Amino acid sequence: MKQWMKYAAAAVLAAAALTGMAGCGGSSDSKADGAKKHVAVIQIMQHGSLDAANQGVIDQLAKRGYTADKIEIDQQNAQGDQSNLKNIASRFKNAKPDVIIAISTPAAQSVANEIHDIPIVGVAITDFETAKLVKSNQKPETNVTGVNDRGPVEEQVDMGLKFVPSAKKMGLMYCASEVNSEIQAEQARKHAAELGLEVVEATVANVNDIQQAAESIAGDVDFIYVPTDNVIASSIPTLVKVTDGAKVPVFVGADSMARDGALGSISVDFYKTGIQAGDMAADILEGKGKPQDMPVQDPADLTVIINKTNASILGIEIPEEYKNAVFVD
Ligand code: TRP
């Protein structure tokens, strides 16, 4: 342990020396005027919603004057791997960027656990408080703030019942180790109970479990609900292949999952949440605020999204009230 700490300290010193040199020799301020701001981005994996949030952040930073030529942007994607998340977090700790953008709950948790003295702006995060990223959403009192993506879980479940009014059983699928999914699953269970629906659950540990988990419940339920779960979102086609075969519609927590083949969602606009987070990061870079006292923001608007191709595969009619939805193929 001692040995490890020595190495870490040496790495920090080396990084500090390098930054000092890159600034301008002799200055005691390593971030001297003219030095480029350094933004580090950590994303758990690639999928539509997270990519959209990422793009929103970058576009808004550019709009605020932080164009790619004026700042250094270090984009890191963990490809869904927990140990990659850890490695990226320690790299960021040593590199000491001016601000870290963390995309998804697992990504934010990995940097927040490791780093306490660099501002972190989280985006695509279900609940900052439950994930222990902040003391409270109103006043974080940690080095973390950002924009949550709390979607309307109840309305998403209602959507299932509107498409399948005779439904008695709802399937619920998510990855058991994602706290973001756990919170939404609890909300969905409660609401299903209020609606008189029986809930049949199938959790997964990783993408390799999805097919089997889906097969275990598809024959037994009237529709399936999946919250904004990173693991399942990365493999929607695997899930839908099974559920289409059983003619069971899948309702989801985010638009990208409907674009990838699930039947429908009432979704947060993730690009717009990225724009909000980009503004928060720009404020921090300009010294206008510190995460400690910047309240976590809520997403702005919701969109109903329906996958037409999936509706026709399932042979299911689109209820009148969703006629103005955004339709995708
Ligand atoms: N809300 C998820 C989290 O807190 C991230 C997320 C956003 C997501 N949009 C999604 C996951 C869509 C799956 C699908 O980590």
mmCIF file of C-alpha atoms and ligand atoms in Angstrom:
data_model
loop_
_atom_site.group_PDB
_atom_site.id
_atom_site.type_symbol
_atom_site.label_atom_id
_atom_site.label_comp_id
_atom_site.label_asym_id
_atom_site.label_seq_id
_atom_site.Cartn_x
_atom_site.Cartn_y
_atom_site.Cartn_z
ATOM 1 C CA MET A 1 0.000 0.000 0.000
ATOM 2 C CA LYS A 2 2.772 2.409 1.027
ATOM 3 C CA GLN A 3 4.666 1.525 -2.118
ATOM 4 C CA TRP A 4 1.573 2.234 -4.217
ATOM 5 C CA MET A 5 1.103 5.608 -2.567
ATOM 6 C CA LYS A 6 4.703 6.530 -3.357
ATOM 7 C CA TYR A 7 4.145 5.719 -7.015
ATOM 8 C CA ALA A 8 0.942 7.711 -7.061
ATOM 9 C CA ALA A 9 2.660 10.698 -5.462
ATOM 10 C CA ALA A 10 5.505 10.487 -7.972
ATOM 11 C CA ALA A 11 3.031 10.391 -10.833
ATOM 12 C CA VAL A 12 1.220 13.444 -9.511
ATOM 13 C CA LEU A 13 4.481 15.354 -9.161
ATOM 14 C CA ALA A 14 5.539 14.379 -12.663
ATOM 15 C CA ALA A 15 2.178 15.483 -14.027
ATOM 16 C CA ALA A 16 2.437 18.785 -12.158
ATOM 17 C CA ALA A 17 5.930 19.395 -13.524
ATOM 18 C CA LEU A 18 4.735 18.732 -17.065
ATOM 19 C CA THR A 19 1.762 21.041 -16.703
ATOM 20 C CA GLY A 20 4.035 23.735 -15.368
ATOM 21 C CA MET A 21 6.285 23.433 -18.380
ATOM 22 C CA ALA A 22 3.380 23.475 -20.791
ATOM 23 C CA GLY A 23 2.078 26.676 -19.189
ATOM 24 C CA CYS A 24 5.010 29.039 -19.236
ATOM 25 C CA GLY A 25 8.352 28.548 -17.554
ATOM 26 C CA GLY A 26 8.804 30.285 -14.250
ATOM 27 C CA SER A 27 5.151 30.989 -13.648
ATOM 28 C CA SER A 28 3.920 29.744 -10.309
ATOM 29 C CA ASP A 29 0.481 29.284 -11.858
ATOM 30 C CA SER A 30 0.538 26.104 -13.891
ATOM 31 C CA LYS A 31 -2.672 27.207 -15.626
ATOM 32 C CA ALA A 32 -1.183 30.528 -16.730
ATOM 33 C CA ASP A 33 -3.113 32.733 -19.159
ATOM 34 C CA GLY A 34 -3.011 31.320 -22.622
ATOM 35 C CA ALA A 35 -2.766 27.729 -21.380
ATOM 36 C CA LYS A 36 -5.509 25.599 -22.845
ATOM 37 C CA LYS A 37 -8.297 24.450 -20.572
ATOM 38 C CA HIS A 38 -8.432 20.699 -20.282
ATOM 39 C CA VAL A 39 -11.783 18.891 -20.333
ATOM 40 C CA ALA A 40 -11.838 15.150 -19.655
ATOM 41 C CA VAL A 41 -14.878 13.083 -20.644
ATOM 42 C CA ILE A 42 -15.682 9.613 -19.322
ATOM 43 C CA GLN A 43 -18.556 7.592 -20.801
ATOM 44 C CA ILE A 44 -19.419 4.046 -19.755
ATOM 45 C CA MET A 45 -20.146 2.730 -23.239
ATOM 46 C CA GLN A 46 -21.417 3.720 -26.614
ATOM 47 C CA HIS A 47 -25.145 3.835 -27.126
ATOM 48 C CA GLY A 48 -27.507 6.353 -28.645
ATOM 49 C CA SER A 49 -28.587 8.281 -25.525
ATOM 50 C CA LEU A 50 -25.116 8.582 -24.069
ATOM 51 C CA ASP A 51 -23.597 9.571 -27.410
ATOM 52 C CA ALA A 52 -26.290 12.244 -27.796
ATOM 53 C CA ALA A 53 -25.606 13.636 -24.313
ATOM 54 C CA ASN A 54 -21.874 13.674 -25.074
ATOM 55 C CA GLN A 55 -22.427 15.571 -28.329
ATOM 56 C CA GLY A 56 -24.674 18.075 -26.556
ATOM 57 C CA VAL A 57 -21.939 18.853 -24.033
ATOM 58 C CA ILE A 58 -19.269 19.304 -26.713
ATOM 59 C CA ASP A 59 -21.542 21.451 -28.912
ATOM 60 C CA GLN A 60 -22.499 23.707 -26.023
ATOM 61 C CA LEU A 61 -18.906 24.103 -24.854
ATOM 62 C CA ALA A 62 -18.071 25.194 -28.404
ATOM 63 C CA LYS A 63 -20.985 27.616 -28.382
ATOM 64 C CA ARG A 64 -19.608 29.134 -25.196
ATOM 65 C CA GLY A 65 -16.270 29.697 -26.925
ATOM 66 C CA TYR A 66 -14.573 26.463 -25.927
ATOM 67 C CA THR A 67 -14.087 25.184 -29.454
ATOM 68 C CA ALA A 68 -11.860 22.178 -30.119
ATOM 69 C CA ASP A 69 -8.906 24.426 -30.991
ATOM 70 C CA LYS A 70 -9.178 26.355 -27.730
ATOM 71 C CA ILE A 71 -9.426 23.478 -25.274
ATOM 72 C CA GLU A 72 -8.030 20.013 -24.944
ATOM 73 C CA ILE A 73 -10.743 17.384 -24.847
ATOM 74 C CA ASP A 74 -9.807 13.928 -23.648
ATOM 75 C CA GLN A 75 -12.656 11.565 -24.614
ATOM 76 C CA GLN A 76 -12.584 8.189 -22.870
ATOM 77 C CA ASN A 77 -15.080 5.379 -23.365
ATOM 78 C CA ALA A 78 -14.956 2.358 -21.029
ATOM 79 C CA GLN A 79 -16.683 0.007 -23.518
ATOM 80 C CA GLY A 80 -18.922 -1.201 -20.704
ATOM 81 C CA ASP A 81 -16.040 -2.533 -18.638
ATOM 82 C CA GLN A 82 -15.799 -1.711 -14.922
ATOM 83 C CA SER A 83 -12.025 -2.099 -14.803
ATOM 84 C CA ASN A 84 -11.666 0.318 -17.717
ATOM 85 C CA LEU A 85 -13.759 2.806 -15.732
ATOM 86 C CA LYS A 86 -11.315 2.514 -12.829
ATOM 87 C CA ASN A 87 -8.252 2.939 -15.024
ATOM 88 C CA ILE A 88 -9.692 5.996 -16.719
ATOM 89 C CA ALA A 89 -10.554 7.516 -13.329
ATOM 90 C CA SER A 90 -6.966 7.111 -12.090
ATOM 91 C CA ARG A 91 -5.618 8.566 -15.311
ATOM 92 C CA PHE A 92 -7.859 11.606 -14.916
ATOM 93 C CA LYS A 93 -6.767 11.937 -11.307
ATOM 94 C CA ASN A 94 -3.153 12.249 -12.411
ATOM 95 C CA ALA A 95 -3.838 14.411 -15.456
ATOM 96 C CA LYS A 96 -5.737 16.993 -13.357
ATOM 97 C CA PRO A 97 -8.111 18.364 -15.994
ATOM 98 C CA ASP A 98 -10.015 21.585 -15.240
ATOM 99 C CA VAL A 99 -13.346 19.806 -15.390
ATOM 100 C CA ILE A 100 -14.525 16.226 -15.852
ATOM 101 C CA ILE A 101 -17.706 15.347 -17.746
ATOM 102 C CA ALA A 102 -19.112 12.001 -16.575
ATOM 103 C CA ILE A 103 -21.728 10.315 -18.729
ATOM 104 C CA SER A 104 -23.973 7.713 -16.981
ATOM 105 C CA THR A 105 -24.184 6.728 -13.328
ATOM 106 C CA PRO A 106 -21.433 4.075 -13.333
ATOM 107 C CA ALA A 107 -19.017 6.484 -15.050
ATOM 108 C CA ALA A 108 -19.774 9.273 -12.567
ATOM 109 C CA GLN A 109 -19.408 6.932 -9.604
ATOM 110 C CA SER A 110 -16.004 5.777 -10.796
ATOM 111 C CA VAL A 111 -14.566 9.292 -11.044
ATOM 112 C CA ALA A 112 -16.349 10.608 -7.939
ATOM 113 C CA ASN A 113 -14.963 7.740 -5.826
ATOM 114 C CA GLU A 114 -11.433 8.487 -6.922
ATOM 115 C CA ILE A 115 -11.337 12.258 -7.355
ATOM 116 C CA HIS A 116 -12.461 14.841 -4.817
ATOM 117 C CA ASP A 117 -10.717 18.029 -5.895
ATOM 118 C CA ILE A 118 -11.665 18.401 -9.575
ATOM 119 C CA PRO A 119 -15.160 19.576 -10.600
ATOM 120 C CA ILE A 120 -17.262 16.793 -12.119
ATOM 121 C CA VAL A 121 -20.336 17.527 -14.235
ATOM 122 C CA GLY A 122 -22.528 14.451 -14.616
ATOM 123 C CA VAL A 123 -25.062 13.907 -17.383
ATOM 124 C CA ALA A 124 -27.419 10.994 -18.215
ATOM 125 C CA ILE A 125 -27.639 10.207 -14.514
ATOM 126 C CA THR A 126 -30.884 8.914 -13.070
ATOM 127 C CA ASP A 127 -30.512 10.117 -9.512
ATOM 128 C CA PHE A 128 -27.456 11.919 -8.142
ATOM 129 C CA GLU A 129 -28.600 11.554 -4.545
ATOM 130 C CA THR A 130 -29.271 7.823 -4.522
ATOM 131 C CA ALA A 131 -26.038 7.191 -6.412
ATOM 132 C CA LYS A 132 -24.326 9.117 -3.562
ATOM 133 C CA LEU A 133 -22.766 11.596 -5.953
ATOM 134 C CA VAL A 134 -24.146 14.598 -4.039
ATOM 135 C CA LYS A 135 -25.388 15.273 -0.526
ATOM 136 C CA SER A 136 -28.544 16.772 -1.981
ATOM 137 C CA ASN A 137 -29.695 17.789 -5.447
ATOM 138 C CA GLN A 138 -30.345 21.338 -4.254
ATOM 139 C CA LYS A 139 -26.891 21.753 -2.728
ATOM 140 C CA PRO A 140 -24.443 19.030 -3.758
ATOM 141 C CA GLU A 141 -21.695 19.879 -1.199
ATOM 142 C CA THR A 142 -19.382 17.577 -3.173
ATOM 143 C CA ASN A 143 -17.286 18.173 -6.277
ATOM 144 C CA VAL A 144 -20.162 16.790 -8.390
ATOM 145 C CA THR A 145 -23.147 18.451 -10.045
ATOM 146 C CA GLY A 146 -24.912 18.055 -13.388
ATOM 147 C CA VAL A 147 -28.172 17.194 -15.092
ATOM 148 C CA ASN A 148 -30.345 14.214 -14.233
ATOM 149 C CA ASP A 149 -32.301 12.220 -16.777
ATOM 150 C CA ARG A 150 -35.186 11.218 -14.564
ATOM 151 C CA GLY A 151 -37.789 10.050 -17.056
ATOM 152 C CA PRO A 152 -41.505 9.488 -16.420
ATOM 153 C CA VAL A 153 -41.361 5.831 -15.319
ATOM 154 C CA GLU A 154 -45.072 5.764 -14.447
ATOM 155 C CA GLU A 155 -46.115 7.076 -17.855
ATOM 156 C CA GLN A 156 -43.750 4.641 -19.532
ATOM 157 C CA VAL A 157 -45.494 1.771 -17.720
ATOM 158 C CA ASP A 158 -48.914 3.283 -18.560
ATOM 159 C CA MET A 159 -47.868 3.195 -22.189
ATOM 160 C CA GLY A 160 -47.668 -0.605 -21.942
ATOM 161 C CA LEU A 161 -51.205 -0.803 -20.652
ATOM 162 C CA LYS A 162 -52.467 1.556 -23.360
ATOM 163 C CA PHE A 163 -51.012 -0.652 -26.075
ATOM 164 C CA VAL A 164 -52.141 -3.844 -24.334
ATOM 165 C CA PRO A 165 -55.283 -2.897 -22.359
ATOM 166 C CA SER A 166 -55.948 -6.513 -21.385
ATOM 167 C CA ALA A 167 -52.475 -6.916 -19.816
ATOM 168 C CA LYS A 168 -52.292 -8.754 -16.499
ATOM 169 C CA LYS A 169 -48.540 -9.348 -16.246
ATOM 170 C CA MET A 170 -45.661 -6.962 -16.813
ATOM 171 C CA GLY A 171 -42.120 -8.224 -17.316
ATOM 172 C CA LEU A 172 -39.380 -6.084 -15.759
ATOM 173 C CA MET A 173 -35.814 -6.411 -16.990
ATOM 174 C CA TYR A 174 -32.641 -4.637 -15.860
ATOM 175 C CA CYS A 175 -29.063 -5.117 -14.728
ATOM 176 C CA ALA A 176 -29.026 -5.731 -10.989
ATOM 177 C CA SER A 177 -25.766 -3.879 -10.358
ATOM 178 C CA GLU A 178 -26.904 -0.553 -11.844
ATOM 179 C CA VAL A 179 -28.295 1.657 -9.092
ATOM 180 C CA ASN A 180 -29.909 3.858 -11.761
ATOM 181 C CA SER A 181 -31.975 0.862 -12.903
ATOM 182 C CA GLU A 182 -32.757 -0.290 -9.379
ATOM 183 C CA ILE A 183 -34.394 3.071 -8.598
ATOM 184 C CA GLN A 184 -36.519 2.999 -11.735
ATOM 185 C CA ALA A 185 -37.396 -0.680 -11.233
ATOM 186 C CA GLU A 186 -38.746 0.145 -7.787
ATOM 187 C CA GLN A 187 -40.847 2.954 -9.228
ATOM 188 C CA ALA A 188 -42.140 0.639 -11.960
ATOM 189 C CA ARG A 189 -43.006 -2.138 -9.459
ATOM 190 C CA LYS A 190 -44.980 0.270 -7.309
ATOM 191 C CA HIS A 191 -46.868 1.718 -10.225
ATOM 192 C CA ALA A 192 -47.620 -1.694 -11.712
ATOM 193 C CA ALA A 193 -49.086 -2.741 -8.364
ATOM 194 C CA GLU A 194 -51.312 0.350 -8.369
ATOM 195 C CA LEU A 195 -52.506 -0.625 -11.835
ATOM 196 C CA GLY A 196 -53.235 -4.176 -10.687
ATOM 197 C CA LEU A 197 -50.468 -5.676 -12.813
ATOM 198 C CA GLU A 198 -48.456 -8.651 -11.642
ATOM 199 C CA VAL A 199 -44.719 -8.115 -12.123
ATOM 200 C CA VAL A 200 -42.383 -10.838 -13.372
ATOM 201 C CA GLU A 201 -38.725 -9.871 -13.093
ATOM 202 C CA ALA A 202 -35.611 -10.999 -14.943
ATOM 203 C CA THR A 203 -32.341 -9.330 -14.006
ATOM 204 C CA VAL A 204 -29.014 -9.666 -15.797
ATOM 205 C CA ALA A 205 -25.398 -9.290 -14.666
ATOM 206 C CA ASN A 206 -24.013 -8.463 -18.115
ATOM 207 C CA VAL A 207 -24.891 -8.505 -21.819
ATOM 208 C CA ASN A 208 -24.330 -12.245 -22.076
ATOM 209 C CA ASP A 209 -27.372 -12.869 -19.871
ATOM 210 C CA ILE A 210 -29.853 -10.859 -21.916
ATOM 211 C CA GLN A 211 -31.061 -13.506 -24.316
ATOM 212 C CA GLN A 212 -31.660 -16.093 -21.630
ATOM 213 C CA ALA A 213 -33.298 -13.612 -19.276
ATOM 214 C CA ALA A 214 -35.661 -12.508 -22.035
ATOM 215 C CA GLU A 215 -36.477 -16.123 -22.928
ATOM 216 C CA SER A 216 -37.252 -16.865 -19.292
ATOM 217 C CA ILE A 217 -40.125 -14.359 -19.160
ATOM 218 C CA ALA A 218 -41.242 -13.600 -22.724
ATOM 219 C CA GLY A 219 -43.774 -16.426 -22.885
ATOM 220 C CA ASP A 220 -45.284 -15.470 -19.574
ATOM 221 C CA VAL A 221 -45.935 -11.701 -19.729
ATOM 222 C CA ASP A 222 -48.140 -9.298 -21.729
ATOM 223 C CA PHE A 223 -45.496 -6.623 -22.129
ATOM 224 C CA ILE A 224 -41.998 -5.902 -20.850
ATOM 225 C CA TYR A 225 -40.644 -2.707 -19.300
ATOM 226 C CA VAL A 226 -36.926 -1.834 -19.350
ATOM 227 C CA PRO A 227 -35.682 1.343 -17.614
ATOM 228 C CA THR A 228 -32.622 3.340 -18.747
ATOM 229 C CA ASP A 229 -30.252 0.469 -18.064
ATOM 230 C CA ASN A 230 -26.822 0.772 -19.664
ATOM 231 C CA VAL A 231 -26.225 -2.953 -20.078
ATOM 232 C CA ILE A 232 -29.570 -3.735 -21.714
ATOM 233 C CA ALA A 233 -29.511 -0.552 -23.807
ATOM 234 C CA SER A 234 -26.277 -1.725 -25.373
ATOM 235 C CA SER A 235 -27.993 -4.890 -26.692
ATOM 236 C CA ILE A 236 -31.584 -4.032 -27.557
ATOM 237 C CA PRO A 237 -31.525 -6.076 -30.788
ATOM 238 C CA THR A 238 -30.687 -9.228 -28.772
ATOM 239 C CA LEU A 239 -33.630 -8.583 -26.473
ATOM 240 C CA VAL A 240 -36.091 -7.692 -29.216
ATOM 241 C CA LYS A 241 -35.229 -10.756 -31.261
ATOM 242 C CA VAL A 242 -36.585 -12.893 -28.413
ATOM 243 C CA THR A 243 -39.579 -10.695 -27.576
ATOM 244 C CA ASP A 244 -40.638 -10.262 -31.212
ATOM 245 C CA GLY A 245 -40.611 -14.046 -31.532
ATOM 246 C CA ALA A 246 -42.985 -14.255 -28.563
ATOM 247 C CA LYS A 247 -44.996 -11.251 -29.860
ATOM 248 C CA VAL A 248 -44.405 -9.311 -26.634
ATOM 249 C CA PRO A 249 -43.991 -5.521 -26.864
ATOM 250 C CA VAL A 250 -41.119 -3.869 -25.002
ATOM 251 C CA PHE A 251 -41.468 -0.381 -23.523
ATOM 252 C CA VAL A 252 -38.300 1.421 -22.571
ATOM 253 C CA GLY A 253 -36.867 4.321 -20.613
ATOM 254 C CA ALA A 254 -35.197 6.149 -23.494
ATOM 255 C CA ASP A 255 -35.693 7.112 -27.137
ATOM 256 C CA SER A 256 -32.455 5.474 -28.325
ATOM 257 C CA MET A 257 -33.743 2.106 -27.115
ATOM 258 C CA ALA A 258 -36.877 2.550 -29.258
ATOM 259 C CA ARG A 259 -34.700 3.565 -32.205
ATOM 260 C CA ASP A 260 -32.762 0.354 -31.652
ATOM 261 C CA GLY A 261 -35.923 -1.745 -31.955
ATOM 262 C CA ALA A 262 -38.092 -1.607 -28.830
ATOM 263 C CA LEU A 263 -41.717 -0.529 -29.347
ATOM 264 C CA GLY A 264 -41.931 2.775 -27.518
ATOM 265 C CA SER A 265 -40.873 5.254 -24.908
ATOM 266 C CA ILE A 266 -41.688 8.606 -23.388
ATOM 267 C CA SER A 267 -38.187 9.933 -23.277
ATOM 268 C CA VAL A 268 -35.978 12.700 -22.073
ATOM 269 C CA ASP A 269 -34.104 14.490 -24.883
ATOM 270 C CA PHE A 270 -30.546 13.442 -24.083
ATOM 271 C CA TYR A 271 -28.903 15.870 -26.489
ATOM 272 C CA LYS A 272 -30.633 18.714 -24.656
ATOM 273 C CA THR A 273 -29.486 17.433 -21.268
ATOM 274 C CA GLY A 274 -25.980 17.516 -22.740
ATOM 275 C CA ILE A 275 -26.461 21.162 -23.675
ATOM 276 C CA GLN A 276 -27.507 21.952 -20.084
ATOM 277 C CA ALA A 277 -24.455 20.100 -18.760
ATOM 278 C CA GLY A 278 -22.202 21.889 -21.270
ATOM 279 C CA ASP A 279 -23.427 25.208 -19.896
ATOM 280 C CA MET A 280 -22.681 24.109 -16.357
ATOM 281 C CA ALA A 281 -19.167 23.021 -17.376
ATOM 282 C CA ALA A 282 -18.578 26.354 -19.136
ATOM 283 C CA ASP A 283 -19.723 28.220 -16.021
ATOM 284 C CA ILE A 284 -17.234 26.223 -13.969
ATOM 285 C CA LEU A 285 -14.411 26.890 -16.451
ATOM 286 C CA GLU A 286 -15.226 30.597 -16.284
ATOM 287 C CA GLY A 287 -15.105 30.534 -12.482
ATOM 288 C CA LYS A 288 -18.800 31.419 -12.235
ATOM 289 C CA GLY A 289 -19.635 28.536 -9.966
ATOM 290 C CA LYS A 290 -18.464 25.457 -8.101
ATOM 291 C CA PRO A 291 -20.269 22.108 -8.107
ATOM 292 C CA GLN A 292 -20.552 22.317 -4.315
ATOM 293 C CA ASP A 293 -23.313 24.887 -4.656
ATOM 294 C CA MET A 294 -24.647 24.422 -8.180
ATOM 295 C CA PRO A 295 -28.015 22.602 -7.924
ATOM 296 C CA VAL A 296 -28.506 19.474 -10.024
ATOM 297 C CA GLN A 297 -30.749 20.379 -12.966
ATOM 298 C CA ASP A 298 -33.796 18.527 -14.316
ATOM 299 C CA PRO A 299 -34.234 17.633 -17.981
ATOM 300 C CA ALA A 300 -36.326 20.028 -20.033
ATOM 301 C CA ASP A 301 -38.765 18.178 -22.256
ATOM 302 C CA LEU A 302 -40.155 14.772 -23.082
ATOM 303 C CA THR A 303 -40.884 13.094 -26.394
ATOM 304 C CA VAL A 304 -43.151 10.155 -27.157
ATOM 305 C CA ILE A 305 -41.329 7.882 -29.558
ATOM 306 C CA ILE A 306 -42.678 4.790 -31.306
ATOM 307 C CA ASN A 307 -40.930 2.302 -33.539
ATOM 308 C CA LYS A 308 -43.264 1.692 -36.492
ATOM 309 C CA THR A 309 -41.341 -1.291 -37.772
ATOM 310 C CA ASN A 310 -41.595 -2.985 -34.422
ATOM 311 C CA ALA A 311 -45.328 -2.169 -34.199
ATOM 312 C CA SER A 312 -45.916 -3.887 -37.519
ATOM 313 C CA ILE A 313 -43.755 -6.897 -36.593
ATOM 314 C CA LEU A 314 -45.863 -7.275 -33.459
ATOM 315 C CA GLY A 315 -49.079 -6.569 -35.379
ATOM 316 C CA ILE A 316 -50.061 -4.094 -32.685
ATOM 317 C CA GLU A 317 -52.208 -1.030 -33.213
ATOM 318 C CA ILE A 318 -50.952 2.388 -32.125
ATOM 319 C CA PRO A 319 -53.412 3.941 -29.648
ATOM 320 C CA GLU A 320 -55.097 7.151 -30.751
ATOM 321 C CA GLU A 321 -53.399 9.234 -28.056
ATOM 322 C CA TYR A 322 -49.957 8.482 -29.489
ATOM 323 C CA LYS A 323 -50.826 9.511 -33.049
ATOM 324 C CA ASN A 324 -48.635 12.602 -32.705
ATOM 325 C CA ALA A 325 -45.609 10.673 -31.480
ATOM 326 C CA VAL A 326 -42.236 10.753 -33.193
ATOM 327 C CA PHE A 327 -42.212 7.637 -35.375
ATOM 328 C CA VAL A 328 -38.986 5.838 -36.179
ATOM 329 C CA ASP A 329 -38.313 2.714 -38.223
HETATM 330 N N1 TRP B 1 -29.769 6.882 -16.802
HETATM 331 C C1 TRP B 1 -28.624 6.024 -17.033
HETATM 332 C C2 TRP B 1 -27.675 6.128 -15.855
HETATM 333 O O1 TRP B 1 -27.968 6.778 -14.890
HETATM 334 C C3 TRP B 1 -27.886 6.392 -18.284
HETATM 335 C C4 TRP B 1 -28.739 6.433 -19.496
HETATM 336 C C5 TRP B 1 -29.230 7.502 -20.099
HETATM 337 C C6 TRP B 1 -29.212 5.351 -20.232
HETATM 338 N N2 TRP B 1 -29.976 7.165 -21.165
HETATM 339 C C7 TRP B 1 -29.991 5.863 -21.273
HETATM 340 C C8 TRP B 1 -29.066 4.005 -20.102
HETATM 341 C C9 TRP B 1 -30.635 5.040 -22.167
HETATM 342 C C10 TRP B 1 -29.710 3.208 -21.000
HETATM 343 C C11 TRP B 1 -30.493 3.720 -22.014
HETATM 344 O O2 TRP B 1 -26.621 5.554 -15.882
#
